[in-house]
Amino acid sequence: MKTLIYSLTILAIILSSCSEEQNIITVENKLAINRTNETVEVRLSDLKQNATNGVNSWRIRDIEEGKEVTSQLIDEDNDGKWDLIIFQPSIEASSKKEFQIYPVTEEVSKDTTSYCYSRFVPERTDDYAWENNKVAFRTYGPVAQKMVEDSVPGGTLSSGIDAWLKRVDYPIINKWYKKTVTGKGSYHKDTGEGLDNFHVGKSRGIGGIAKKVDTTYYLSKNFSSWKTITNGPIRTSFVLTYKDWDADGNVISEEKHISLDYGQNLSRFELHIDGVNSISTGITLHQQKGVTNTNKEEGWMSYWEPHGDSELGLGVVTDKDNIIEFEKYITSKKDESNLYAELNLEQGKVVYYAGFGWKKSKQFKNQKEWEAYLSDFSKKLQTPLLVSLN
C-alpha cells in the first residue's frame, strides 16, 4: 500500500525543467508575512540524477549562506528506496530563496534528534502515540477495545484522539510511558514536563471522526492495524486502519494517514473513506464551559476552555471548500458533546489538520492568540509556498 505524504501546511508545487548539472530548488513566498516551520517536499524521481544511480543519500544546501540545512529522507512505501526529501526553509515576506539538492554516495551519520516521533506502544495495552517539539497525541488499539468488550479493567473503547499536554521541546513519549509502566511515576502527574489530563472517553477528542445520519452520530471503534512510515527531525507519519463500521446501514471503511511536522501544533489527517459521501471530524467540548468559534470562510473551528489549572485551545483547519457545515452538538450523554465540521469526500478522500495549544506550555496566552494561529495556518494552507526545481 503506497502512502501519500504531504506537508502539514503546504502542498508543494514541483515544476521540473532541464538543468544538466544541478538540482536547484527555488522557494517563493507569495504572502506578505515571513514563513517558517513549513515543510517543502521534493520527490527524488523529479531530480536530474535518479536516486537509484549509486546515490545512497541526499542533502540540501542554502545557496546564499553556503550552509547545509536540516533535511529528512522518506521511504513512503517501505521498499528500501528513498522517495522524498523534505526540509523547512525560512522565507521572508514576498520573497524567493534558492537551495541545492546534492547527492551523497555514502551515508553520513548525523546525530539528529527525532523531534517528530511516533510508535506503537504494546507495553501500555496497545496505544499508538506521536509527538513533535510542541504537542503529543495518542489513540487506542484492538487489545484495549477487547478488554472493554470482555469487561477486563484497564481497557479503552474509543477512536477519539487523545492529547498529551507537553511543555518541553524534547521528546517525552518513551520517557512518560516508561515511568508509568515501571511504576516509577505517572504521566497523569506534571513533574515539570507536562501531563496527560485530557479526557477522551467516547468523545472525538481532537480530530476523531463520526458519521451523522438523521440526528445521530455513529462512530468507529479502535484502530485494528498500524504502520509507521517515518520518524525524524522534520516529520513523523503513519497509517491507522479500522475495521468496517456501520452508520445506520451505511458500511464504512476507514483508514487514517496521519503526519505531524516540526513546529506545528496540528497533525495532518488524510482520510480514506468508503461507504459515504461525507464525514464529520470533531473536537470534544468536555463540560461545555469553554467558548466555541467557527470560520467557514477561512476553514477552521475552535474551542477554548478552562482546563485543570490552565486553559486549552482545540482546533481543526481544512480547505474551506471541504466544509459542508459546522454543528455544535450538545447532549446529556457522557462524552458525546462535540463541535463538528462535516466534510465533503472527494473520491473517498479528505484532508484536515487537528491539534491543540496549552496555555501552560507558554505557546498561547488566550483564546485570541489561539484563533489567530488557526487563521494564520489557514492563510498559509490556502497560499502555499511555491516550489520549482531547476
GROMACS .gro file of C-alpha atoms in nm:
model
  390
    1MET     CA    1   0.000   0.000   0.000
    2LYS     CA    2   0.157   0.327  -0.111
    3THR     CA    3   0.107   0.614   0.129
    4LEU     CA    4   0.080   0.972   0.012
    5ILE     CA    5   0.272   1.213   0.234
    6TYR     CA    6   0.230   1.590   0.204
    7SER     CA    7   0.331   1.896   0.404
    8LEU     CA    8   0.124   1.996   0.706
    9THR     CA    9   0.081   2.350   0.582
   10ILE     CA   10   0.170   2.342   0.216
   11LEU     CA   11   0.123   2.134  -0.092
   12ALA     CA   12   0.450   2.199  -0.274
   13ILE     CA   13   0.416   2.258  -0.646
   14ILE     CA   14   0.707   2.092  -0.825
   15LEU     CA   15   0.791   2.230  -1.168
   16SER     CA   16   1.076   2.039  -1.334
   17SER     CA   17   1.299   2.193  -1.600
   18CYS     CA   18   1.609   2.091  -1.791
   19SER     CA   19   1.921   2.183  -1.595
   20GLU     CA   20   2.200   1.935  -1.674
   21GLU     CA   21   2.429   2.000  -1.378
   22GLN     CA   22   2.247   2.099  -1.062
   23ASN     CA   23   1.918   2.040  -0.884
   24ILE     CA   24   1.829   2.392  -0.771
   25ILE     CA   25   1.512   2.445  -0.569
   26THR     CA   26   1.353   2.790  -0.572
   27VAL     CA   27   1.106   2.851  -0.290
   28GLU     CA   28   0.877   3.153  -0.330
   29ASN     CA   29   0.661   3.312  -0.062
   30LYS     CA   30   0.364   3.499  -0.210
   31LEU     CA   31   0.235   3.624   0.125
   32ALA     CA   32   0.343   3.949   0.289
   33ILE     CA   33   0.447   3.761   0.604
   34ASN     CA   34   0.761   3.572   0.697
   35ARG     CA   35   0.728   3.193   0.671
   36THR     CA   36   0.893   2.933   0.896
   37ASN     CA   37   0.819   2.575   1.003
   38GLU     CA   38   0.652   2.491   0.672
   39THR     CA   39   0.770   2.174   0.510
   40VAL     CA   40   0.882   2.167   0.147
   41GLU     CA   41   0.881   1.833  -0.031
   42VAL     CA   42   1.080   1.726  -0.333
   43ARG     CA   43   1.020   1.392  -0.499
   44LEU     CA   44   1.353   1.231  -0.581
   45SER     CA   45   1.221   1.092  -0.907
   46ASP     CA   46   1.200   1.454  -1.028
   47LEU     CA   47   1.574   1.510  -0.985
   48LYS     CA   48   1.813   1.506  -1.280
   49GLN     CA   49   2.022   1.232  -1.124
   50ASN     CA   50   1.795   0.943  -1.037
   51ALA     CA   51   1.819   0.829  -0.676
   52THR     CA   52   1.890   0.469  -0.784
   53ASN     CA   53   2.209   0.554  -0.976
   54GLY     CA   54   2.457   0.481  -0.699
   55VAL     CA   55   2.324   0.752  -0.470
   56ASN     CA   56   2.260   0.643  -0.113
   57SER     CA   57   2.166   0.977   0.035
   58TRP     CA   58   2.085   1.338  -0.045
   59ARG     CA   59   2.142   1.668   0.133
   60ILE     CA   60   2.014   2.024   0.091
   61ARG     CA   61   2.231   2.338   0.093
   62ASP     CA   62   2.124   2.702   0.134
   63ILE     CA   63   2.297   2.856  -0.169
   64GLU     CA   64   2.310   3.213  -0.036
   65GLU     CA   65   2.450   3.114   0.303
   66GLY     CA   66   2.651   2.818   0.177
   67LYS     CA   67   2.531   2.600   0.464
   68GLU     CA   68   2.360   2.265   0.480
   69VAL     CA   69   2.002   2.281   0.612
   70THR     CA   70   1.829   2.009   0.811
   71SER     CA   71   1.651   1.766   0.584
   72GLN     CA   72   1.483   1.426   0.608
   73LEU     CA   73   1.460   1.143   0.356
   74ILE     CA   74   1.138   0.939   0.344
   75ASP     CA   75   1.067   0.594   0.203
   76GLU     CA   76   0.692   0.623   0.154
   77ASP     CA   77   0.619   0.265   0.053
   78ASN     CA   78   0.881   0.088   0.268
   79ASP     CA   79   1.052  -0.067  -0.035
   80GLY     CA   80   1.402   0.027   0.082
   81LYS     CA   81   1.436   0.321  -0.159
   82TRP     CA   82   1.405   0.691  -0.074
   83ASP     CA   83   1.106   0.865  -0.233
   84LEU     CA   84   1.106   1.217  -0.083
   85ILE     CA   85   1.340   1.467   0.071
   86ILE     CA   86   1.183   1.731   0.293
   87PHE     CA   87   1.310   2.046   0.466
   88GLN     CA   88   1.180   2.363   0.631
   89PRO     CA   89   1.322   2.683   0.480
   90SER     CA   90   1.283   3.026   0.639
   91ILE     CA   91   1.144   3.257   0.370
   92GLU     CA   92   1.093   3.629   0.424
   93ALA     CA   93   0.772   3.803   0.319
   94SER     CA   94   0.711   3.831  -0.057
   95SER     CA   95   1.048   3.683  -0.146
   96LYS     CA   96   1.231   3.389  -0.303
   97LYS     CA   97   1.522   3.176  -0.190
   98GLU     CA   98   1.733   2.909  -0.362
   99PHE     CA   99   1.858   2.576  -0.233
  100GLN     CA  100   2.054   2.293  -0.389
  101ILE     CA  101   1.989   1.921  -0.352
  102TYR     CA  102   2.316   1.733  -0.384
  103PRO     CA  103   2.395   1.359  -0.374
  104VAL     CA  104   2.598   1.180  -0.109
  105THR     CA  105   2.728   0.841  -0.224
  106GLU     CA  106   2.791   0.721   0.131
  107GLU     CA  107   2.552   0.753   0.421
  108VAL     CA  108   2.664   1.026   0.659
  109SER     CA  109   2.597   0.952   1.025
  110LYS     CA  110   2.434   1.256   1.184
  111ASP     CA  111   2.343   1.300   1.549
  112THR     CA  112   1.998   1.445   1.483
  113THR     CA  113   1.720   1.423   1.739
  114SER     CA  114   1.396   1.271   1.613
  115TYR     CA  115   1.179   1.552   1.745
  116CYS     CA  116   0.899   1.415   1.527
  117TYR     CA  117   0.839   1.066   1.657
  118SER     CA  118   0.569   0.802   1.668
  119ARG     CA  119   0.538   0.437   1.760
  120PHE     CA  120   0.309   0.155   1.858
  121VAL     CA  121   0.309   0.111   2.237
  122PRO     CA  122   0.243  -0.254   2.329
  123GLU     CA  123   0.368  -0.210   2.684
  124ARG     CA  124   0.069   0.019   2.761
  125THR     CA  125  -0.202  -0.214   2.621
  126ASP     CA  126  -0.170  -0.109   2.254
  127ASP     CA  127  -0.169   0.266   2.209
  128TYR     CA  128  -0.026   0.443   1.907
  129ALA     CA  129   0.142   0.771   2.014
  130TRP     CA  130   0.306   1.058   1.826
  131GLU     CA  131   0.471   1.391   1.906
  132ASN     CA  132   0.688   1.679   1.788
  133ASN     CA  133   0.855   1.968   1.972
  134LYS     CA  134   0.517   2.130   2.050
  135VAL     CA  135   0.250   1.868   2.113
  136ALA     CA  136   0.184   1.497   2.162
  137PHE     CA  137  -0.111   1.267   2.087
  138ARG     CA  138  -0.223   0.908   2.114
  139THR     CA  139  -0.509   0.680   2.018
  140TYR     CA  140  -0.612   0.325   2.102
  141GLY     CA  141  -0.581  -0.024   1.952
  142PRO     CA  142  -0.771  -0.355   1.937
  143VAL     CA  143  -0.643  -0.504   2.265
  144ALA     CA  144  -0.773  -0.202   2.460
  145GLN     CA  145  -1.107  -0.243   2.281
  146LYS     CA  146  -1.134  -0.616   2.356
  147MET     CA  147  -1.059  -0.555   2.724
  148VAL     CA  148  -1.366  -0.329   2.744
  149GLU     CA  149  -1.581  -0.573   2.548
  150ASP     CA  150  -1.470  -0.857   2.780
  151SER     CA  151  -1.519  -0.642   3.094
  152VAL     CA  152  -1.147  -0.650   3.174
  153PRO     CA  153  -1.033  -0.344   3.375
  154GLY     CA  154  -0.792  -0.100   3.212
  155GLY     CA  155  -0.923  -0.108   2.856
  156THR     CA  156  -1.031   0.182   2.637
  157LEU     CA  157  -1.301   0.178   2.370
  158SER     CA  158  -1.257   0.491   2.160
  159SER     CA  159  -1.148   0.609   1.816
  160GLY     CA  160  -1.106   0.960   1.960
  161ILE     CA  161  -0.766   1.133   1.959
  162ASP     CA  162  -0.607   1.195   2.297
  163ALA     CA  163  -0.382   1.494   2.378
  164TRP     CA  164  -0.065   1.473   2.587
  165LEU     CA  165   0.000   1.822   2.718
  166LYS     CA  166   0.378   1.862   2.699
  167ARG     CA  167   0.556   2.186   2.787
  168VAL     CA  168   0.910   2.096   2.681
  169ASP     CA  169   1.050   2.082   2.329
  170TYR     CA  170   1.230   1.747   2.362
  171PRO     CA  171   1.067   1.404   2.310
  172ILE     CA  172   0.868   1.269   2.605
  173ILE     CA  173   0.666   0.971   2.478
  174ASN     CA  174   0.914   0.698   2.568
  175LYS     CA  175   1.004   0.864   2.899
  176TRP     CA  176   0.643   0.905   3.013
  177TYR     CA  177   0.540   0.553   2.918
  178LYS     CA  178   0.847   0.403   3.087
  179LYS     CA  179   0.791   0.576   3.420
  180THR     CA  180   0.424   0.477   3.415
  181VAL     CA  181   0.456   0.110   3.321
  182THR     CA  182   0.750   0.058   3.559
  183GLY     CA  183   0.559   0.218   3.845
  184LYS     CA  184   0.822   0.488   3.896
  185GLY     CA  185   0.581   0.769   3.819
  186SER     CA  186   0.274   0.855   3.614
  187TYR     CA  187   0.208   1.060   3.303
  188HIS     CA  188  -0.106   1.179   3.479
  189LYS     CA  189   0.111   1.393   3.711
  190ASP     CA  190   0.302   1.701   3.594
  191THR     CA  191   0.658   1.698   3.726
  192GLY     CA  192   0.775   1.981   3.501
  193GLU     CA  193   0.733   1.838   3.151
  194GLY     CA  194   0.354   1.827   3.127
  195LEU     CA  195   0.095   1.551   3.170
  196ASP     CA  196  -0.200   1.361   3.032
  197ASN     CA  197  -0.506   1.509   3.200
  198PHE     CA  198  -0.709   1.531   2.879
  199HIS     CA  199  -1.021   1.313   2.893
  200VAL     CA  200  -1.133   1.148   2.568
  201GLY     CA  201  -1.378   0.869   2.654
  202LYS     CA  202  -1.632   0.828   2.377
  203SER     CA  203  -1.574   1.183   2.252
  204ARG     CA  204  -1.390   1.266   1.930
  205GLY     CA  205  -1.104   1.411   2.132
  206ILE     CA  206  -0.910   1.623   1.884
  207GLY     CA  207  -0.990   1.523   1.527
  208GLY     CA  208  -1.167   1.189   1.561
  209ILE     CA  209  -1.441   1.125   1.305
  210ALA     CA  210  -1.811   1.036   1.303
  211LYS     CA  211  -2.093   0.996   1.054
  212LYS     CA  212  -2.423   1.172   1.119
  213VAL     CA  213  -2.741   1.005   0.997
  214ASP     CA  214  -3.060   1.196   1.077
  215THR     CA  215  -2.993   1.317   1.433
  216THR     CA  216  -2.743   1.051   1.542
  217TYR     CA  217  -2.363   1.046   1.517
  218TYR     CA  218  -2.218   0.699   1.458
  219LEU     CA  219  -1.858   0.614   1.549
  220SER     CA  220  -1.588   0.366   1.457
  221LYS     CA  221  -1.413   0.164   1.727
  222ASN     CA  222  -1.038   0.139   1.796
  223PHE     CA  223  -0.784   0.107   1.515
  224SER     CA  224  -0.725  -0.253   1.407
  225SER     CA  225  -0.377  -0.220   1.249
  226TRP     CA  226  -0.095   0.031   1.216
  227LYS     CA  227   0.213   0.105   1.003
  228THR     CA  228   0.488   0.355   1.083
  229ILE     CA  229   0.621   0.537   0.774
  230THR     CA  230   0.888   0.773   0.908
  231ASN     CA  231   1.038   0.945   1.212
  232GLY     CA  232   1.295   1.221   1.207
  233PRO     CA  233   1.387   1.584   1.272
  234ILE     CA  234   1.108   1.720   1.050
  235ARG     CA  235   0.822   1.469   1.025
  236THR     CA  236   0.663   1.160   1.169
  237SER     CA  237   0.394   0.980   0.970
  238PHE     CA  238   0.199   0.657   0.999
  239VAL     CA  239  -0.120   0.481   0.889
  240LEU     CA  240  -0.405   0.353   1.108
  241THR     CA  241  -0.666   0.114   0.968
  242TYR     CA  242  -1.006   0.043   1.123
  243LYS     CA  243  -1.248  -0.246   1.088
  244ASP     CA  244  -1.557  -0.164   0.884
  245TRP     CA  245  -1.826   0.002   1.090
  246ASP     CA  246  -2.195   0.070   1.050
  247ALA     CA  247  -2.375   0.404   1.041
  248ASP     CA  248  -2.745   0.320   1.023
  249GLY     CA  249  -2.699   0.078   0.733
  250ASN     CA  250  -2.402   0.255   0.574
  251VAL     CA  251  -2.100   0.022   0.596
  252ILE     CA  252  -1.793   0.246   0.628
  253SER     CA  253  -1.430   0.153   0.570
  254GLU     CA  254  -1.177   0.388   0.731
  255GLU     CA  255  -0.806   0.449   0.702
  256LYS     CA  256  -0.620   0.745   0.851
  257HIS     CA  257  -0.286   0.866   0.713
  258ILE     CA  258  -0.154   1.089   0.991
  259SER     CA  259   0.158   1.307   0.996
  260LEU     CA  260   0.300   1.571   1.228
  261ASP     CA  261   0.576   1.813   1.129
  262TYR     CA  262   0.825   2.004   1.338
  263GLY     CA  263   0.699   2.333   1.482
  264GLN     CA  264   0.331   2.263   1.419
  265ASN     CA  265   0.050   2.229   1.675
  266LEU     CA  266  -0.176   2.050   1.428
  267SER     CA  267  -0.148   1.694   1.298
  268ARG     CA  268  -0.240   1.631   0.935
  269PHE     CA  269  -0.516   1.375   0.882
  270GLU     CA  270  -0.572   1.231   0.535
  271LEU     CA  271  -0.883   1.015   0.545
  272HIS     CA  272  -0.954   0.732   0.302
  273ILE     CA  273  -1.324   0.651   0.346
  274ASP     CA  274  -1.562   0.425   0.153
  275GLY     CA  275  -1.938   0.389   0.203
  276VAL     CA  276  -2.046   0.753   0.242
  277ASN     CA  277  -2.006   1.086   0.060
  278SER     CA  278  -1.927   1.297   0.366
  279ILE     CA  279  -1.775   1.254   0.710
  280SER     CA  280  -1.755   1.472   1.022
  281THR     CA  281  -1.448   1.549   1.228
  282GLY     CA  282  -1.495   1.669   1.582
  283ILE     CA  283  -1.337   1.821   1.890
  284THR     CA  284  -1.465   1.740   2.236
  285LEU     CA  285  -1.650   2.005   2.436
  286HIS     CA  286  -1.580   1.834   2.771
  287GLN     CA  287  -1.802   2.011   3.029
  288GLN     CA  288  -1.913   2.283   2.781
  289LYS     CA  289  -1.752   2.553   2.992
  290GLY     CA  290  -1.546   2.700   2.709
  291VAL     CA  291  -1.604   2.916   2.400
  292THR     CA  292  -1.659   2.778   2.050
  293ASN     CA  293  -1.593   2.966   1.728
  294THR     CA  294  -1.617   2.872   1.360
  295ASN     CA  295  -1.498   3.045   1.044
  296LYS     CA  296  -1.619   2.881   0.724
  297GLU     CA  297  -1.452   3.139   0.501
  298GLU     CA  298  -1.110   3.055   0.645
  299GLY     CA  299  -1.191   2.689   0.707
  300TRP     CA  300  -1.143   2.645   1.082
  301MET     CA  301  -1.324   2.577   1.407
  302SER     CA  302  -1.204   2.629   1.764
  303TYR     CA  303  -1.283   2.555   2.126
  304TRP     CA  304  -1.105   2.742   2.407
  305GLU     CA  305  -1.175   2.608   2.757
  306PRO     CA  306  -1.059   2.617   3.118
  307HIS     CA  307  -0.854   2.302   3.175
  308GLY     CA  308  -0.719   2.195   3.513
  309ASP     CA  309  -0.510   2.482   3.647
  310SER     CA  310  -0.469   2.631   3.299
  311GLU     CA  311  -0.654   2.678   2.969
  312LEU     CA  312  -0.659   2.482   2.646
  313GLY     CA  313  -0.739   2.555   2.283
  314LEU     CA  314  -0.858   2.282   2.043
  315GLY     CA  315  -0.890   2.334   1.671
  316VAL     CA  316  -0.944   2.194   1.322
  317VAL     CA  317  -0.835   2.358   0.996
  318THR     CA  318  -0.915   2.245   0.642
  319ASP     CA  319  -0.960   2.382   0.292
  320LYS     CA  320  -1.273   2.596   0.313
  321ASP     CA  321  -1.421   2.416   0.012
  322ASN     CA  322  -1.424   2.089   0.210
  323ILE     CA  323  -1.671   2.220   0.467
  324ILE     CA  324  -2.039   2.142   0.429
  325GLU     CA  325  -2.146   2.276   0.770
  326PHE     CA  326  -2.049   2.310   1.134
  327GLU     CA  327  -2.255   2.180   1.425
  328LYS     CA  328  -2.222   2.238   1.796
  329TYR     CA  329  -2.368   1.911   1.916
  330ILE     CA  330  -2.473   1.918   2.282
  331THR     CA  331  -2.618   1.614   2.454
  332SER     CA  332  -2.665   1.483   2.807
  333LYS     CA  333  -2.488   1.159   2.710
  334LYS     CA  334  -2.143   1.133   2.869
  335ASP     CA  335  -1.852   1.244   2.643
  336GLU     CA  336  -2.073   1.283   2.334
  337SER     CA  337  -2.086   1.663   2.313
  338ASN     CA  338  -1.858   1.773   2.028
  339LEU     CA  339  -1.807   2.060   1.788
  340TYR     CA  340  -1.829   1.904   1.441
  341ALA     CA  341  -1.731   2.002   1.089
  342GLU     CA  342  -1.899   1.795   0.820
  343LEU     CA  343  -1.655   1.749   0.531
  344ASN     CA  344  -1.720   1.653   0.171
  345LEU     CA  345  -1.531   1.347   0.045
  346GLU     CA  346  -1.375   1.368  -0.300
  347GLN     CA  347  -1.324   1.017  -0.436
  348GLY     CA  348  -1.335   0.894  -0.080
  349LYS     CA  349  -1.065   1.130   0.050
  350VAL     CA  350  -1.037   1.449   0.253
  351VAL     CA  351  -0.755   1.625   0.439
  352TYR     CA  352  -0.781   1.826   0.759
  353TYR     CA  353  -0.549   1.935   1.041
  354ALA     CA  354  -0.633   1.898   1.410
  355GLY     CA  355  -0.447   1.988   1.726
  356PHE     CA  356  -0.423   2.197   2.038
  357GLY     CA  357  -0.245   2.473   2.225
  358TRP     CA  358  -0.196   2.455   2.603
  359LYS     CA  359  -0.163   2.786   2.786
  360LYS     CA  360   0.075   2.633   3.042
  361SER     CA  361   0.321   2.547   2.764
  362LYS     CA  362   0.352   2.926   2.710
  363GLN     CA  363   0.275   2.894   2.339
  364PHE     CA  364  -0.061   3.076   2.356
  365LYS     CA  365  -0.181   3.317   2.623
  366ASN     CA  366  -0.551   3.323   2.543
  367GLN     CA  367  -0.831   3.241   2.300
  368LYS     CA  368  -0.742   3.534   2.075
  369GLU     CA  369  -0.386   3.413   2.021
  370TRP     CA  370  -0.504   3.055   1.960
  371GLU     CA  371  -0.759   3.159   1.700
  372ALA     CA  372  -0.501   3.388   1.536
  373TYR     CA  373  -0.279   3.080   1.498
  374LEU     CA  374  -0.562   2.887   1.329
  375SER     CA  375  -0.633   3.182   1.100
  376ASP     CA  376  -0.266   3.216   1.008
  377PHE     CA  377  -0.242   2.841   0.946
  378SER     CA  378  -0.542   2.868   0.714
  379LYS     CA  379  -0.387   3.153   0.514
  380LYS     CA  380  -0.069   2.953   0.458
  381LEU     CA  381  -0.271   2.648   0.361
  382GLN     CA  382  -0.462   2.849   0.101
  383THR     CA  383  -0.146   3.021  -0.032
  384PRO     CA  384   0.126   2.755  -0.019
  385LEU     CA  385   0.492   2.820  -0.077
  386LEU     CA  386   0.567   2.773  -0.447
  387VAL     CA  387   0.850   2.533  -0.518
  388SER     CA  388   1.023   2.499  -0.854
  389LEU     CA  389   1.301   2.254  -0.939
  390ASN     CA  390   1.561   2.353  -1.199
   0.00000   0.00000   0.00000
